[in-house]
Coordinates of C-alpha atoms in Angstrom, one line a residue:
X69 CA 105.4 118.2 100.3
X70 CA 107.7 115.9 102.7
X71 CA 104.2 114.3 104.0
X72 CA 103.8 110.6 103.7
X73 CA 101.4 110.8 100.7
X74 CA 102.9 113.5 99.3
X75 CA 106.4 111.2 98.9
X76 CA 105.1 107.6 98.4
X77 CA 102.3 106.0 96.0
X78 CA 101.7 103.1 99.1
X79 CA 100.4 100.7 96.4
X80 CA 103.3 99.5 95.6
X81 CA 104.5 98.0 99.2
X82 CA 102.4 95.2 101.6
X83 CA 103.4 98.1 103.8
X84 CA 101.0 100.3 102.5
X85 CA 98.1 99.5 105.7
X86 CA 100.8 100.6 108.4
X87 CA 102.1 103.3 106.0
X88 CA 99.1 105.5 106.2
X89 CA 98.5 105.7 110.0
X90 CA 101.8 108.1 109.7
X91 CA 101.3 111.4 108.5
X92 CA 105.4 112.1 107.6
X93 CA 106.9 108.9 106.8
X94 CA 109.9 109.1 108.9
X95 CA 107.4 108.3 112.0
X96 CA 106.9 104.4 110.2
X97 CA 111.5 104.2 111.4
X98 CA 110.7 103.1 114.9
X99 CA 108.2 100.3 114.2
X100 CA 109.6 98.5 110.9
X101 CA 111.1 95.5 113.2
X102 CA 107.3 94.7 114.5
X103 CA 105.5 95.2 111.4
X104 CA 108.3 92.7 109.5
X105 CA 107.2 89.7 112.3
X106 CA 103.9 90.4 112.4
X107 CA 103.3 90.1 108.2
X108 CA 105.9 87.8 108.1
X109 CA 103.1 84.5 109.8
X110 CA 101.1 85.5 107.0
X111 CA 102.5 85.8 103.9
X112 CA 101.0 83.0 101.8
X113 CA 103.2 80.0 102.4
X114 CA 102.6 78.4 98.7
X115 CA 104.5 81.9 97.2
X116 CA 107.2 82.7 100.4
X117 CA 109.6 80.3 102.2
X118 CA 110.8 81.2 105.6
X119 CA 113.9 79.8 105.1
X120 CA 115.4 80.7 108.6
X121 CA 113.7 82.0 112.0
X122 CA 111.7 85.4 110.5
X123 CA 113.7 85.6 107.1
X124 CA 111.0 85.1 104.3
X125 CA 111.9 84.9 100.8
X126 CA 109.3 85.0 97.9
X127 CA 109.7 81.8 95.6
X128 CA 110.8 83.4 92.5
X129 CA 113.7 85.8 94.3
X130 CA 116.8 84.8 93.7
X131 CA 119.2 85.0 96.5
X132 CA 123.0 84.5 95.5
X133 CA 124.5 82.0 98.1
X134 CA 126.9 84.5 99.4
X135 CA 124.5 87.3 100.4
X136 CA 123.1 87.3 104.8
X137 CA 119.8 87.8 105.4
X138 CA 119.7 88.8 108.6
X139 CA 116.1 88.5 110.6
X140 CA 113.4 89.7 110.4
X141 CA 113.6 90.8 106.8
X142 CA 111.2 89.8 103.6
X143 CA 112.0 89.6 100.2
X144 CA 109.7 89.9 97.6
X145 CA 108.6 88.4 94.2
X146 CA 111.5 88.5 91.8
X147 CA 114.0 90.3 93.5
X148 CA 117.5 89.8 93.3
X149 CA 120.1 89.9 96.3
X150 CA 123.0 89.9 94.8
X151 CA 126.9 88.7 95.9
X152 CA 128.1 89.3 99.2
X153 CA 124.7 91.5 100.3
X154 CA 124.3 92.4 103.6
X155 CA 121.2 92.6 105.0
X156 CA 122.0 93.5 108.8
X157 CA 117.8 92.9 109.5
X158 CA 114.4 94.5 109.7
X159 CA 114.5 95.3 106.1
X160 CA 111.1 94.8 103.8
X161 CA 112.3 94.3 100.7
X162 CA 109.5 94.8 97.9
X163 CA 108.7 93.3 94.6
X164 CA 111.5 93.5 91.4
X165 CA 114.3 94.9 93.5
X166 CA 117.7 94.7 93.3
X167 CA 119.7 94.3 96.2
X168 CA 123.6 94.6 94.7
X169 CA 127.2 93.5 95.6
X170 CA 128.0 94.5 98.8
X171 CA 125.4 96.3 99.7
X172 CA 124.1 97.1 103.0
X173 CA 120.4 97.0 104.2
X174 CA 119.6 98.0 107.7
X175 CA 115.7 98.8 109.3
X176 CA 114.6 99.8 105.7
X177 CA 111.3 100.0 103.7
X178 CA 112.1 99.1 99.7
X179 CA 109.1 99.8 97.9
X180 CA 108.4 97.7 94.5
X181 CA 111.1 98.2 91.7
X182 CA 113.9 100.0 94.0
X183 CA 117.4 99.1 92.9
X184 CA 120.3 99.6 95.4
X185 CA 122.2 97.5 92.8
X186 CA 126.1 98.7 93.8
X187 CA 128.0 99.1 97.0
X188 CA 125.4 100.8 98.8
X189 CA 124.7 101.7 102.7
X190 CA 120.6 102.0 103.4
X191 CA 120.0 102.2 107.0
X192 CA 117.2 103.6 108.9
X193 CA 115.8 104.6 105.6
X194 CA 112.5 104.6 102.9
X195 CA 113.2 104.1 99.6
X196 CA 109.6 104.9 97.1
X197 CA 108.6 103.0 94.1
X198 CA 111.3 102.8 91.3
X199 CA 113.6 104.9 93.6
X200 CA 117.0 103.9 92.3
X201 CA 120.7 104.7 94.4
X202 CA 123.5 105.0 92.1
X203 CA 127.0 103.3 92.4
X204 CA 128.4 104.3 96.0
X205 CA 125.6 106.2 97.2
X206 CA 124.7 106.3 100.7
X207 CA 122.6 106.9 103.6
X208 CA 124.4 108.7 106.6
X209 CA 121.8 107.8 109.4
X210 CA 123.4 109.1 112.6
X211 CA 124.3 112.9 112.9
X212 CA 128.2 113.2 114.1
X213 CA 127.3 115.1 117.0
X214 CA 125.0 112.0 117.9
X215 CA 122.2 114.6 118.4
X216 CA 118.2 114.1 117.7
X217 CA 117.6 114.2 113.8
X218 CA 116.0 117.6 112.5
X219 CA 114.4 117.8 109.1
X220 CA 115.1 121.0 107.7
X221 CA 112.8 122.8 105.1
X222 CA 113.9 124.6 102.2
X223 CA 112.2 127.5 103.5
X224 CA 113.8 127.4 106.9
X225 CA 110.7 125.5 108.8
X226 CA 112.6 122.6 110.9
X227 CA 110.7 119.7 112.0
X228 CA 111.8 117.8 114.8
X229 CA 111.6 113.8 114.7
X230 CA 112.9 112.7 117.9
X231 CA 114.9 110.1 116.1
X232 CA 118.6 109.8 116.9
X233 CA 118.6 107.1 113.7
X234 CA 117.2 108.7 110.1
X235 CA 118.9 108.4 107.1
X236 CA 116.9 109.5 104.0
X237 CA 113.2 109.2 102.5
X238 CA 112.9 109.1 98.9
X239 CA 109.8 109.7 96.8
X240 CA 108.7 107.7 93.9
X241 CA 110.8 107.6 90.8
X242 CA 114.1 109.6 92.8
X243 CA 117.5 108.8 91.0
X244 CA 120.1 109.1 93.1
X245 CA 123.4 109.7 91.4
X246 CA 127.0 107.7 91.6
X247 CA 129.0 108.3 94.9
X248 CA 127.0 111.0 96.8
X249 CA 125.9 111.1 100.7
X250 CA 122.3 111.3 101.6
X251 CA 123.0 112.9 105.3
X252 CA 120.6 112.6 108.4
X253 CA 117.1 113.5 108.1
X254 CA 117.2 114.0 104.1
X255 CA 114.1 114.0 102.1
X256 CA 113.8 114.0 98.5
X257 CA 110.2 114.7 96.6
X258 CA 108.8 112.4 93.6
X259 CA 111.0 111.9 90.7
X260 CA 114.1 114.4 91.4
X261 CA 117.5 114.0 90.4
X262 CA 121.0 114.0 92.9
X263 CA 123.7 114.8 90.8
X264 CA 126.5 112.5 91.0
X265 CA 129.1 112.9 94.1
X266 CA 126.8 115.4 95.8
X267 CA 126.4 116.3 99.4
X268 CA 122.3 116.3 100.7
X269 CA 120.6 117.9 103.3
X270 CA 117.4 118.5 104.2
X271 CA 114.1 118.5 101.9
X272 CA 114.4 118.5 98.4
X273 CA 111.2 119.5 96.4
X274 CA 109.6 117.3 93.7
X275 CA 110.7 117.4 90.0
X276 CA 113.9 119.2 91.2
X277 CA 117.6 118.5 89.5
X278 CA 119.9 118.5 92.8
X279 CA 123.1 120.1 91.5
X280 CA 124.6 121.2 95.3
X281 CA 123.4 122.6 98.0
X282 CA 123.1 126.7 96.8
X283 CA 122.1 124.7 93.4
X284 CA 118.7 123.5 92.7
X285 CA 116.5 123.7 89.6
X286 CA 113.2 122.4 88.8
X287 CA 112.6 120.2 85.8
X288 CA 111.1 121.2 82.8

């Protein structure tokens, strides 16, 4: 249930081809830099600018004038980047996003229809179709010991990723609520809820309501 298909409808992303040669998702961190450059060339140049060296915008995105894109990075159709956004590079950003105030983008994978829309941190990090990060939210992507990432399972199973960089992975349709950390190597299945102000670890299950840690319920 924390597999790539399992998490992620890949329709909904022109990441979807390099996607699917990783069975957990977490795998696609390390290469999101190289697959930004090399679909960048060939987006089709009568819908996307390149309006600096490796920064592609789609035409009808709207990019406020004091939000960085830093390169490589793509925006897609109709997305918004709002005031004062911060997009630090390698960050594919999909179609009808929302990219808010202050906001913080770092080696990312936004599916179609994410919103980050309010002062949010989203580093090392894949966020699924219609995923949405409530005010404050973040991604913690670096443990404090500054040891190798570990995904822990709900039933105790740990996975190792070799990654010393891994914030979170979201599934399709997650809602994220105001305020609350998402820490290293968290995974959250298709269309659960994170109560607000809450503190994540490890795998959540699909169609689960994320109370606190010794809390979860499934939806009914």
């Amino acid at each position: 249930m924390y597999k790539t298909t399992d998490l992620l409808d890949l329709s909904h992303t022109i990441a979807k081809d390099y996607l699917a040669n990783f069975e957990y998702p977490w795998q696609a961190l390390k290469g999101i830099k190289e697959l930004i450059l090399e679909l960048g060339p060939t987006l089709n140049k009568d819908e996307y600018t390149e309006v600096s060296e490796n920064v592609w915008v789609h035409k009808t995105a709207k990019v406020f004038p004091s939000a960085y894109l830093g390169a490589p990075c793509i925006i897609g159709a109709n997305t918004e980047v709002r005031h004062c956004a911060f997009i630090r590079g390698s960050a594919l950003v999909g179609e009808n996003c929302v990219v808010g105030n202050s906001v913080e983008l770092k080696n990312v994978i936004l599916f179609d229809n994410v919103q980050t829309p309010h002062y949010n941190y989203v580093g090392d990090s894949i966020l699924g179709y219609k995923s949405h990060m409530g005010a404050g939210s973040i991604t913690s992507n670096v443990k404090s010991d500054k040891t190798l990432v570990v995904v822990k399972n709900f039933d105790g199973e740990k996975i190792e990723t070799g990654l010393k960089k891994f914030g979170a992975i979201l599934g399709d349709n997650v809602e994220v609520g105001c305020n609350s950390v998402l820490n290293p190597g968290t995974v959250i299945g298709r269309s659960s809820n994170v109560y607000p102000v809450s503190r994540v670890r490890g795998v959540v299950k699909a169609n689960s309501i994320f109370k606190n840690i010794d809390n979860i319920v499934e939806k009914y």
